[in-house]
Amino acid sequence: MPQTTPKGLQRLAFGGDYNPEQWPESVWQEDVRLMREAGVTMVSVGIFSWALLEPESGRHDFGWLDRLLDLLHAHGIRVDLGTPTVAPPAWFYRAHPEALPVTAEGMRYSYGSRGTICHSSSAYRTAAAGITTALARRYGSHPALALWHVHNEYGVPVSACYCDGCAAHFRNWLHETYGSVEAVNEAWGTAFWGQAYGSYEEILPPRVTPTVGNPAQQLDYRRFADATIRENFRMERDILHELAPGIPVTTNFMTALSQCDSIDYWAWGREVDLVTNDHYLMTDGRRTHINLAMAADLTRSVAGGAPWLLLEHSTSGVNWQARNPAKRPGEMARNSLAHVARGSEGAMFFQWRQSRRGAEKFHSAMVPHGGTDTRVWREVVALGAGLEALEEVRGTRTVPDVAVLWDWHSWWAQSLEWRPNEAHDARERADSFYEALYDRHLTVDFAHPESDLSAYPLVVVPALYLMTEAAGQNLREYVEDGGTLVVSYFSGIVDEHDAVHPGAYPGALRDVLGLTVEEWSPLLDEQRVRIEGPGGASLTGDVWTEFVRPRGAETVWSYADGPAAGGPAVTRRRLGRGTAWYVSTRLDAASLDAIVAAACEDAGVAERAALPRDVEVVRRAGDDGQRYLFALNHTAEDAEVPLDGSGTELLAGAVVGTAAGTPVGTAAGTPVGATAGTPVGTPVDGKLTVPAGAVRVVRLDG
Ligand code: GLA
Ligand code: ZN
């Protein structure tokens, strides 16, 4: 994965999606003036402009885009140029209605929105290649061009199409993957329920059936759909590489959002020149900054630890959730800088100027409907100055402490029907383990189960139901070589075809964990179990219990009640130079924390000083020994962060938003510290004060 930075961008990226085709060109003049006022360095343009750029098949109208790119260039603003292939024009669909995707129920979607694409359609591929080629020829050497933004958020709103064209394409994919139809029958276990196929022609996409369809077929269809979408990305990328050499190509990911679970970002991370991500806060009542941190950590991991870029988030509320609260004063700066702390080379937004018309007119923007005399605008200007003060962190890398294993294929398999307990949610376990690590101020890398884990003292496996033999062997070697492993229940159960590993559960992991599980006994709603451990301490679990038989592992905690009363609940095995923990129930947050604490002790993972749990501390370090500490205070109280030595605080002299709890409409964007707009370092020694709701960044000495 050749990680590059946008061409000619000598600054952290700050800006947003800019859709000026919504406005008369007179407004563009004000836009660029305001962009300069805010310190905007790059904007994303043309993402949805196909119908304007190619008003009829083969006839192009580039005039407005020529003027726009020239204007941006004249004002020193770099351009992330979209290929508009996520929004084919109406003329295209009228000529090729077969390119409209079909649902598993057999309903064909209509055009009139965006992202309505059957990725197997050869007409779509031809048309997408055409507009991409035309753009590359016209703008490939434009001096404003910094980055290509292919398509938009592949995988949504349609993650898979079930049309006849896709059926034919699926058969080809199966043929390439398996060779013979017998091999497909074997992999899918079609001997059961009389599903055997005599030829490829008989095989269909997993369309709606009256009861459960074949699980391995469904799993393969998700792989096929992801691979098909990726083929189309590659096609555009290769055109751009050829016709516009030297300009990096990206497409915006959505790594941790539950809205997009159909893309295997491990595979995609290897295809792009620069990993970019979109992240929006989910207002589900949880501590939203934790999901943000997780998304950022996952994006950095997909980028192999290299710097990446946050291409979209929001200045304030979105408009697509059930309730869309405004961000609190200071929250936008905290969100933006949390991404930067975790490796983003800047912070970009959807969108620059709030729309008056169309689907997203109630979505916040950098320039709100109310214009510049608004809290949001003042905070945007303040953030621009803050990012300017942080220029020197560019190119440094976030320093991880521990790893969590992550695999989209396992999530896909896990989400199939007819499982021991519907209430078991693998993503919930991943979130909960992540939260336990976050609360200990540990920075998490995500890792593929078959990747090299030797750099991490502690590796957590939250609930990875699908795990290959090779992954199991990888974890065994990791522990033997001195690693500490924590595994949650319902991990390592099936192989890549959703077939149960031979022998007792958990097939891929019983060796490293030193135990077998004879039976699961999932719990009913409201049922809880108590677990007793060292010194009479007690923990609580729900959703799941098991009958665990240690075969080399020691029992550390036992079930005090419930179906497995008296049996092992949490075990530990010493193997080689390392340790493997197993947790056989769904522990609540406090209980999980106790186990994570014990594992951290085994792993020798240093406890961060007793900071409030919502004070986030992250480090970035450079090749030349520079070290930076980011401290983000998500609480309403000032906090003190102990420092290992002395350093220089970079943000307080700039303008970066305001304290949490400041009433909307007041004080936003007021300088926190010294004079606005004149970043000056402030010496700090031994400890750092982070005001309520604020962010501080220290360049550490030595
Ligand atoms: C996505 C899209 C944007 C916009 C935002 C709104 O991220 O890429 O075009 O719709 O959502 O939150
Ligand atoms: Zn299709």
XYZ file of C-alpha atoms and ligand atoms in Angstrom:
715
model
C 0.000 0.000 0.000
C 1.935 2.970 -1.294
C 0.911 5.698 1.128
C 1.262 9.129 -0.365
C 0.027 12.592 0.437
C -2.089 14.835 -1.794
C 0.193 16.341 -4.439
C 1.449 19.798 -3.592
C -0.413 19.993 -0.301
C 2.202 21.379 2.052
C -0.228 21.724 4.946
C -2.650 19.651 6.971
C -5.790 19.197 4.895
C -8.622 21.469 6.001
C -11.753 22.014 3.943
C -14.672 19.988 2.716
C -16.911 18.728 -0.069
C -17.499 21.774 -2.230
C -20.560 21.533 -4.476
C -20.656 24.998 -6.064
C -22.796 23.837 -8.966
C -25.684 24.596 -6.583
C -24.897 28.311 -6.644
C -24.484 31.135 -9.158
C -20.824 31.825 -9.911
C -21.019 35.129 -8.027
C -21.238 33.077 -4.826
C -17.996 31.286 -5.745
C -16.103 34.543 -5.244
C -17.394 34.806 -1.709
C -16.629 31.124 -1.164
C -12.947 31.453 -1.983
C -12.667 34.629 0.101
C -14.174 32.798 3.086
C -12.040 29.730 2.459
C -8.989 31.898 2.781
C -10.348 33.518 5.906
C -10.816 30.078 7.480
C -7.457 28.736 6.327
C -8.949 26.120 3.993
C -6.194 24.207 2.196
C -8.090 21.634 0.078
C -11.652 21.011 -1.151
C -13.332 17.994 -2.764
C -15.218 18.887 -5.947
C -17.232 17.205 -8.688
C -18.196 14.099 -6.709
C -21.793 14.092 -7.986
C -21.414 16.210 -11.142
C -21.740 13.628 -13.915
C -25.061 14.956 -15.287
C -23.570 18.455 -15.585
C -20.217 17.346 -16.988
C -21.741 14.977 -19.554
C -25.255 16.285 -20.275
C -25.739 13.670 -22.951
C -23.790 10.548 -23.829
C -20.327 11.539 -25.046
C -20.955 15.339 -25.015
C -18.958 17.085 -22.297
C -19.386 20.492 -20.703
C -16.272 21.265 -18.723
C -16.520 25.050 -18.812
C -17.776 25.537 -15.280
C -15.282 23.067 -13.818
C -12.430 24.746 -15.718
C -13.395 28.095 -14.172
C -13.797 26.553 -10.730
C -10.415 24.819 -10.698
C -8.701 27.953 -11.996
C -10.386 30.037 -9.295
C -9.361 27.638 -6.537
C -5.844 27.503 -7.890
C -5.619 31.296 -7.982
C -6.465 31.286 -4.276
C -3.945 28.620 -3.359
C -6.537 25.950 -2.569
C -5.701 22.392 -3.589
C -8.312 20.211 -5.262
C -9.440 16.689 -4.498
C -11.283 15.966 -7.753
C -14.128 13.470 -7.809
C -14.917 10.996 -10.542
C -18.715 11.371 -10.492
C -19.436 7.696 -11.103
C -21.646 7.328 -8.034
C -24.349 9.414 -9.730
C -25.006 8.343 -13.329
C -27.267 10.755 -15.271
C -30.888 10.017 -16.171
C -29.984 9.612 -19.892
C -27.726 6.716 -18.914
C -30.493 4.854 -17.064
C -33.003 5.483 -19.853
C -30.593 3.785 -22.257
C -29.552 1.065 -19.801
C -32.323 0.253 -17.328
C -30.527 -3.044 -16.614
C -27.853 -1.041 -14.770
C -30.365 -0.267 -12.016
C -29.749 -2.671 -9.131
C -32.238 -5.289 -7.962
C -32.883 -6.250 -4.332
C -32.834 -9.812 -2.987
C -36.659 -9.608 -3.113
C -36.501 -8.938 -6.862
C -37.423 -5.239 -6.811
C -35.572 -3.032 -9.273
C -34.668 0.393 -7.877
C -35.431 3.576 -9.759
C -33.037 6.415 -10.526
C -33.530 9.901 -9.085
C -31.226 9.626 -6.055
C -27.559 8.579 -6.044
C -25.530 5.394 -5.657
C -28.071 3.380 -7.673
C -25.706 1.025 -9.463
C -25.423 -2.606 -10.491
C -21.642 -3.005 -10.440
C -21.799 -6.000 -12.806
C -23.360 -3.892 -15.554
C -21.011 -3.601 -18.518
C -22.905 -0.495 -19.696
C -22.153 1.135 -16.341
C -18.502 0.138 -16.538
C -18.161 1.548 -20.025
C -19.850 4.828 -19.130
C -17.851 5.165 -15.880
C -14.598 4.526 -17.744
C -15.648 7.155 -20.310
C -16.244 10.017 -17.891
C -13.163 9.048 -15.853
C -11.003 9.096 -18.981
C -12.402 12.460 -20.052
C -11.717 13.977 -16.620
C -8.211 12.534 -16.438
C -7.383 13.934 -19.892
C -8.787 17.353 -19.116
C -7.500 17.868 -15.566
C -4.667 15.364 -15.086
C -2.077 18.105 -15.275
C -4.132 20.976 -13.849
C -1.938 22.770 -11.308
C -4.689 22.698 -8.634
C -5.088 18.924 -8.755
C -3.816 17.194 -5.596
C -5.835 13.996 -5.304
C -8.417 11.906 -7.188
C -11.563 11.063 -5.247
C -12.986 8.026 -7.039
C -16.739 7.482 -6.663
C -18.173 8.036 -3.174
C -18.462 5.640 -0.256
C -18.482 2.394 -2.234
C -20.793 -0.140 -0.618
C -23.678 2.200 0.202
C -26.571 2.667 -0.271
C -26.605 -0.586 -2.297
C -24.188 -3.186 -0.987
C -25.150 -5.972 -3.398
C -27.346 -6.407 -6.462
C -29.266 -9.626 -7.176
C -30.119 -9.149 -10.881
C -29.633 -11.696 -13.638
C -26.445 -9.946 -14.773
C -25.035 -10.334 -11.275
C -26.108 -13.984 -11.262
C -23.995 -14.593 -14.392
C -21.098 -12.633 -12.948
C -21.364 -14.580 -9.663
C -21.105 -17.864 -11.574
C -17.900 -16.636 -13.223
C -16.532 -15.607 -9.860
C -17.360 -19.039 -8.410
C -15.733 -20.717 -11.369
C -12.547 -18.717 -10.859
C -12.590 -19.315 -7.114
C -13.523 -22.992 -7.011
C -12.958 -24.478 -10.447
C -15.504 -27.284 -10.449
C -19.133 -27.167 -9.375
C -18.373 -30.147 -7.110
C -15.973 -27.936 -5.186
C -18.765 -25.376 -4.732
C -21.104 -28.093 -3.464
C -18.448 -29.235 -1.017
C -17.627 -25.729 0.264
C -21.277 -24.810 0.692
C -22.319 -28.121 2.238
C -25.169 -28.464 -0.278
C -25.588 -32.140 0.601
C -27.703 -30.848 3.491
C -31.318 -29.839 2.711
C -31.010 -31.146 -0.833
C -29.299 -28.114 -2.318
C -26.731 -29.842 -4.537
C -26.061 -28.225 -7.933
C -25.423 -30.182 -11.107
C -23.989 -27.255 -13.087
C -23.053 -23.606 -12.670
C -26.175 -22.549 -14.616
C -28.317 -23.743 -11.706
C -26.636 -21.457 -9.171
C -28.358 -18.191 -8.229
C -27.552 -15.248 -6.030
C -28.981 -15.788 -2.521
C -32.376 -14.277 -3.340
C -35.245 -14.397 -0.874
C -36.213 -17.943 0.125
C -39.053 -18.952 2.454
C -36.703 -20.064 5.191
C -32.968 -19.795 5.792
C -30.819 -19.869 2.666
C -27.475 -21.607 2.429
C -25.097 -19.759 4.836
C -21.876 -20.386 2.867
C -23.576 -19.210 -0.334
C -24.618 -15.997 1.418
C -21.107 -15.512 2.750
C -19.589 -16.045 -0.694
C -22.076 -13.593 -2.182
C -20.824 -10.895 0.165
C -17.262 -11.683 -0.933
C -18.337 -11.591 -4.569
C -20.200 -8.282 -4.184
C -17.214 -6.675 -2.445
C -14.807 -7.998 -5.097
C -17.072 -6.771 -7.915
C -17.265 -3.267 -6.515
C -13.495 -3.335 -6.043
C -13.010 -4.304 -9.710
C -14.802 -1.107 -10.673
C -12.662 0.974 -8.347
C -9.534 -0.580 -9.844
C -10.726 0.129 -13.352
C -11.072 3.851 -12.599
C -7.852 3.970 -10.608
C -5.851 2.402 -13.421
C -7.202 4.927 -15.932
C -6.245 7.781 -13.593
C -2.773 6.359 -12.931
C -2.147 6.007 -16.614
C -3.456 9.374 -17.778
C -2.495 11.463 -14.744
C 0.744 10.007 -13.377
C 1.858 11.374 -10.032
C -1.606 12.187 -8.717
C -2.586 9.852 -5.866
C -5.949 8.098 -6.015
C -8.288 7.556 -3.092
C -11.887 6.645 -2.403
C -13.543 7.607 0.854
C -14.027 4.659 3.242
C -16.470 4.382 6.141
C -14.508 2.047 8.340
C -16.377 1.838 11.611
C -19.868 2.907 10.747
C -22.520 0.265 11.102
C -24.034 1.821 7.931
C -21.327 0.222 5.850
C -20.367 -3.320 6.773
C -20.218 -4.662 3.237
C -16.665 -3.638 2.337
C -13.562 -5.600 3.335
C -11.354 -2.619 4.038
C -8.293 -4.819 4.645
C -8.428 -5.640 0.939
C -9.284 -2.093 -0.105
C -6.491 -0.537 1.948
C -4.015 -2.235 -0.379
C -5.630 -0.726 -3.491
C -5.618 3.006 -2.735
C -2.659 5.392 -2.774
C -3.959 7.200 0.303
C -6.465 5.839 2.816
C -9.254 8.327 3.499
C -12.277 7.979 5.752
C -15.653 9.522 6.515
C -16.954 9.548 10.059
C -20.201 10.792 11.551
C -21.152 10.693 15.220
C -23.974 8.276 15.980
C -26.380 9.764 18.480
C -27.225 6.476 20.131
C -26.725 7.718 23.666
C -23.266 6.197 24.006
C -20.039 8.119 24.507
C -19.769 9.089 20.853
C -16.113 10.081 21.042
C -15.270 6.408 21.607
C -16.795 5.290 18.322
C -14.902 8.141 16.701
C -11.616 6.985 18.223
C -12.343 3.439 17.108
C -13.085 4.530 13.533
C -9.869 6.533 13.432
C -7.808 3.649 14.859
C -9.351 1.238 12.377
C -8.676 3.587 9.474
C -5.042 3.998 10.507
C -4.742 0.216 10.796
C -6.207 -0.258 7.309
C -3.512 2.189 6.165
C -0.873 -0.042 7.762
C -0.109 2.564 10.437
C 0.735 5.248 7.899
C -0.841 8.703 7.958
C -4.368 8.811 6.484
C -6.930 11.539 5.961
C -10.360 12.267 7.397
C -12.223 13.297 4.237
C -15.651 13.927 5.768
C -17.214 14.656 9.130
C -19.735 17.276 10.214
C -19.363 20.707 11.742
C -22.548 20.160 13.735
C -25.695 17.999 13.325
C -26.341 15.647 10.409
C -29.827 15.166 8.912
C -30.076 11.428 8.345
C -30.504 10.069 11.855
C -33.800 9.989 13.770
C -32.622 12.867 15.952
C -29.801 15.122 14.883
C -28.492 17.189 17.770
C -26.176 20.131 17.167
C -22.616 19.635 18.336
C -21.808 21.332 21.629
C -19.410 24.292 21.532
C -15.886 22.937 21.203
C -17.042 19.481 20.153
C -16.181 19.937 16.469
C -12.601 20.865 17.357
C -12.309 17.902 19.730
C -13.681 15.565 17.052
C -11.335 16.931 14.396
C -8.247 16.839 16.582
C -9.069 13.346 17.868
C -8.815 12.169 14.255
C -5.530 14.036 13.872
C -4.203 12.511 17.101
C -4.981 9.071 15.677
C -3.121 9.681 12.428
C -5.257 11.848 10.161
C -3.308 14.464 8.186
C -6.049 17.039 8.620
C -9.816 17.329 9.008
C -12.296 17.765 6.157
C -16.072 18.119 6.221
C -19.273 17.463 4.367
C -19.888 20.168 3.145
C -18.496 23.652 2.573
C -21.696 25.702 2.128
C -25.012 24.423 3.443
C -27.467 23.574 0.628
C -30.727 25.456 0.166
C -32.262 22.673 -1.888
C -32.036 18.929 -2.153
C -31.756 16.058 0.291
C -29.122 17.495 2.604
C -30.289 21.053 3.225
C -30.658 20.392 6.955
C -27.174 18.897 7.276
C -24.671 21.234 8.926
C -21.846 22.745 6.862
C -18.791 24.951 7.297
C -20.784 27.975 6.092
C -24.243 27.525 7.632
C -27.508 28.979 6.293
C -26.988 31.756 8.835
C -23.682 32.771 7.238
C -20.597 33.940 9.057
C -22.171 35.525 12.129
C -22.684 32.100 13.635
C -21.058 29.910 16.226
C -20.311 27.218 13.654
C -18.453 29.620 11.375
C -16.430 31.075 14.236
C -15.457 27.569 15.321
C -14.516 26.684 11.732
C -12.171 29.680 11.560
C -10.767 28.767 14.967
C -10.128 25.194 13.896
C -8.312 26.389 10.786
C -5.934 28.363 12.975
C -5.529 25.403 15.316
C -4.551 23.093 12.474
C -2.060 25.681 11.255
C -0.421 25.604 14.675
C -0.079 21.816 14.374
C 1.662 21.797 10.990
C 4.723 20.097 12.418
C 2.880 16.853 13.256
C 2.481 16.103 9.542
C 4.111 12.831 8.602
C 4.462 11.558 12.171
C 2.738 8.324 13.182
C 0.359 7.465 15.992
C 1.947 5.200 18.598
C -0.185 2.110 19.393
C -0.180 0.235 22.713
C -2.212 -2.921 22.035
C -4.082 -4.691 19.227
C -7.637 -5.873 18.664
C -8.286 -8.466 15.954
C -10.755 -7.457 13.256
C -12.083 -9.216 10.176
C -15.004 -8.183 7.970
C -15.444 -11.752 6.730
C -16.058 -12.860 10.283
C -18.659 -10.098 10.779
C -20.392 -11.252 7.602
C -20.482 -14.881 8.697
C -21.551 -13.885 12.168
C -24.556 -11.956 10.876
C -26.122 -15.000 9.179
C -29.315 -16.498 10.596
C -29.971 -19.272 13.100
C -27.297 -18.793 15.715
C -27.248 -19.932 19.368
C -28.420 -16.546 20.646
C -29.713 -13.614 18.630
C -28.818 -11.324 21.502
C -25.140 -12.038 20.927
C -23.823 -9.199 18.811
C -20.201 -9.480 17.728
C -19.917 -5.758 17.044
C -21.176 -5.017 20.554
C -18.338 -7.180 21.962
C -15.792 -5.401 19.809
C -17.128 -2.027 20.942
C -17.092 -3.100 24.593
C -13.540 -4.434 24.543
C -12.442 -1.308 22.702
C -14.148 0.830 25.323
C -12.404 -1.046 28.143
C -9.042 -0.349 26.485
C -9.994 3.272 25.764
C -10.896 3.760 29.416
C -7.361 2.681 30.302
C -6.045 5.320 27.865
C -4.540 2.656 25.626
C -4.248 3.331 21.890
C -5.511 0.412 19.828
C -4.298 -0.895 16.488
C -6.672 -3.245 14.699
C -5.079 -6.280 13.091
C -6.106 -9.032 10.722
C -6.102 -12.453 12.467
C -3.391 -13.757 10.155
C -1.113 -10.719 10.396
C 2.166 -10.392 12.277
C 1.271 -9.568 15.893
C 4.721 -9.678 17.419
C 4.862 -5.909 17.997
C 1.958 -5.985 20.472
C 2.253 -6.991 24.129
C -1.516 -7.579 24.292
C -3.937 -8.837 21.622
C -7.715 -8.975 22.148
C -10.077 -11.199 20.147
C -13.514 -9.730 20.866
C -15.751 -12.311 19.113
C -14.317 -13.630 15.901
C -16.627 -16.464 15.033
C -14.920 -17.169 11.693
C -11.241 -17.903 11.991
C -9.031 -19.985 9.734
C -6.650 -22.714 10.905
C -3.837 -20.374 9.896
C -5.184 -17.651 12.198
C -5.365 -20.114 15.090
C -1.777 -21.149 14.438
C -0.747 -17.494 14.231
C -2.230 -16.834 17.676
C -0.551 -19.888 19.108
C 2.841 -18.688 17.893
C 2.107 -15.204 19.188
C 1.473 -16.552 22.702
C 4.392 -18.983 22.647
C 6.653 -16.089 21.755
C 5.566 -14.150 24.832
C 2.338 -12.393 23.865
C -0.739 -12.018 26.030
C -4.012 -12.954 24.382
C -7.602 -12.332 25.541
C -10.331 -14.239 23.690
C -14.060 -13.768 24.037
C -16.635 -16.597 23.686
C -17.909 -17.643 20.240
C -14.527 -17.141 18.576
C -12.670 -19.567 16.303
C -15.773 -21.690 15.642
C -15.958 -21.933 11.824
C -13.590 -21.830 8.870
C -13.746 -19.570 5.811
C -16.757 -21.496 4.436
C -18.754 -21.195 7.663
C -18.066 -24.895 8.314
C -17.491 -25.836 11.965
C -13.860 -26.738 12.570
C -13.569 -30.501 13.180
C -13.705 -31.615 16.802
C -14.677 -29.771 19.950
C -15.193 -26.007 20.112
C -13.464 -23.624 19.674
C -11.726 -25.504 16.877
C -9.222 -22.904 15.746
C -8.396 -21.850 19.307
C -8.707 -24.810 21.674
C -5.015 -25.486 21.264
C -3.787 -22.038 22.256
C -6.445 -21.602 24.976
C -5.873 -25.087 26.469
C -9.558 -25.954 26.761
C -12.597 -27.297 24.998
C -16.197 -26.120 25.160
C -18.629 -28.982 25.282
C -21.837 -27.007 24.873
C -23.105 -23.474 24.811
C -25.962 -22.477 27.033
C -27.084 -19.030 25.950
C -29.098 -17.093 28.497
C -32.621 -15.779 28.148
C -33.428 -12.061 28.272
C -32.873 -10.557 31.703
C -31.007 -13.693 32.864
C -27.700 -12.889 34.559
C -24.918 -15.054 35.922
C -22.558 -14.334 38.770
C -18.928 -15.265 38.526
C -16.604 -15.705 41.466
C -12.914 -15.138 41.373
C -9.735 -14.407 43.294
C -10.312 -13.155 46.821
C -14.085 -13.643 46.626
C -14.503 -10.904 44.013
C -17.533 -11.222 41.800
C -18.359 -10.333 38.199
C -21.554 -10.328 36.160
C -22.345 -11.776 32.748
C -25.400 -12.175 30.539
C -26.390 -13.453 27.063
C -24.022 -16.427 27.013
C -22.592 -19.213 29.167
C -20.736 -22.385 28.273
C -19.587 -25.694 29.699
C -15.834 -25.226 29.550
C -13.379 -28.092 30.139
C -9.842 -26.959 30.887
C -7.169 -29.016 29.146
C -4.089 -27.172 30.237
C -5.736 -23.897 31.214
C -6.326 -22.919 34.862
C -9.701 -21.708 36.060
C -9.410 -18.166 37.395
C -13.103 -17.282 37.698
C -15.974 -19.780 38.067
C -19.711 -19.611 37.522
C -21.429 -19.163 40.900
C -24.871 -19.764 39.410
C -26.640 -20.289 36.095
C -26.532 -23.339 33.820
C -22.773 -23.848 34.158
C -22.659 -23.259 37.964
C -19.416 -24.528 39.477
C -17.694 -24.658 36.072
C -14.950 -22.420 34.685
C -16.013 -18.981 33.429
C -12.687 -17.265 32.827
C -9.504 -19.256 32.288
C -5.850 -18.521 31.801
C -3.243 -20.631 30.143
C 0.510 -20.181 30.331
C 1.957 -21.328 27.035
C 5.592 -20.915 26.050
C 6.560 -17.450 27.212
C 3.042 -16.029 26.998
C -0.470 -16.187 28.390
C -3.879 -16.833 26.849
C -7.079 -15.728 28.616
C -10.543 -17.003 27.740
C -13.806 -15.315 28.736
C -16.842 -17.566 28.265
C -19.679 -15.120 28.962
C -20.673 -11.591 28.057
C -19.221 -9.554 30.896
C -20.663 -6.178 31.807
C -18.394 -3.140 31.590
C -17.011 -3.255 35.142
C -16.392 -7.004 34.914
C -14.679 -6.681 31.554
C -12.468 -3.991 32.990
C -11.306 -6.375 35.734
C -10.267 -8.977 33.157
C -8.599 -6.429 30.884
C -6.703 -5.099 33.923
C -5.442 -8.592 34.781
C -4.390 -9.210 31.174
C -2.619 -5.836 31.012
C -0.675 -6.858 34.087
C 0.356 -10.148 32.465
C 1.349 -8.260 29.331
C 3.297 -5.610 31.204
C 1.211 -2.909 29.534
C 1.882 0.214 31.551
C -1.116 1.809 33.213
C -1.500 5.431 32.280
C -1.648 7.629 35.360
C -5.082 7.789 36.922
C -6.748 10.126 34.463
C -10.501 10.610 34.217
C -11.704 8.062 31.671
C -12.945 10.729 29.247
C -9.619 12.503 29.064
C -8.114 11.057 25.903
C -4.340 10.846 25.596
C -2.703 9.793 22.324
C 0.866 10.012 21.045
C 2.332 10.661 17.605
C 6.026 10.181 16.892
C 8.282 10.965 13.950
C 11.218 9.201 12.351
C 13.551 11.889 13.645
C 12.579 11.314 17.253
C 9.959 14.070 17.524
C 7.223 13.098 19.970
C 3.817 14.703 20.425
C 1.203 14.162 23.078
C -2.418 14.959 22.266
C -4.708 15.432 25.278
C -8.430 15.830 24.652
C -10.674 16.652 27.564
C -14.208 15.394 26.867
C -15.355 16.254 30.403
C -16.827 19.417 31.901
C -13.979 19.710 34.444
C -10.435 20.947 33.878
C -7.967 18.059 33.928
C -4.285 17.660 34.677
C -2.302 15.265 32.534
C 1.059 14.201 33.963
C 3.901 14.648 31.489
C 6.963 12.542 31.191
C 9.370 15.509 31.188
C 8.913 18.891 29.612
C 7.803 20.234 26.274
C 6.028 22.949 24.354
C 2.275 23.230 24.091
C 1.281 24.161 20.534
C -2.443 24.885 20.561
C -3.197 27.274 23.410
C -1.695 30.145 21.458
C -3.897 29.420 18.483
C -7.672 29.537 18.306
C -9.296 26.164 18.672
C -12.859 26.375 19.805
C -13.970 26.699 23.328
C -14.683 24.934 26.569
C -17.453 22.371 26.852
C -20.653 23.671 28.330
C -20.330 27.180 26.930
C -23.835 28.233 25.916
C -24.432 28.140 22.180
C -23.829 31.510 20.593
C -21.318 32.835 23.078
C -17.594 32.706 23.347
C -17.235 30.120 20.612
C -13.932 30.544 18.892
C -12.584 32.860 21.517
C -8.876 32.486 21.937
C -7.989 29.977 24.607
C -4.775 31.387 25.948
C -2.752 33.932 24.015
C -3.536 36.172 21.075
C -5.762 34.865 18.313
C -4.090 33.734 15.138
C -0.517 34.009 16.377
C 0.418 30.520 17.432
C 3.127 30.648 20.048
C 4.429 27.676 21.959
C 3.911 27.617 25.709
C 6.525 25.800 27.779
C 5.133 23.023 29.972
C 6.930 20.893 32.519
C 5.849 17.792 34.421
C 2.152 18.329 33.933
C -0.290 19.783 31.457
C -3.557 21.508 32.278
C -6.325 20.753 29.796
C -9.348 22.990 30.341
C -12.813 21.441 30.293
C -13.753 20.542 26.721
C -10.397 21.666 25.327
C -7.541 20.029 23.450
C -3.841 20.486 24.089
C -0.933 19.210 22.026
C 2.579 19.095 23.438
C 5.827 18.661 21.532
C 7.838 16.672 24.057
C 11.493 17.529 24.607
C 14.299 15.090 24.138
C -21.846 10.767 3.351
C -21.672 11.249 1.926
C -21.822 12.726 1.768
C -22.960 13.241 2.615
C -22.704 12.871 4.061
C -23.756 13.435 5.014
O -20.693 10.699 4.053
O -20.432 10.864 1.389
O -22.042 13.012 0.405
O -24.150 12.683 2.180
O -22.754 11.464 4.148
O -23.515 13.077 6.347
Zn -26.813 -6.576 -10.792
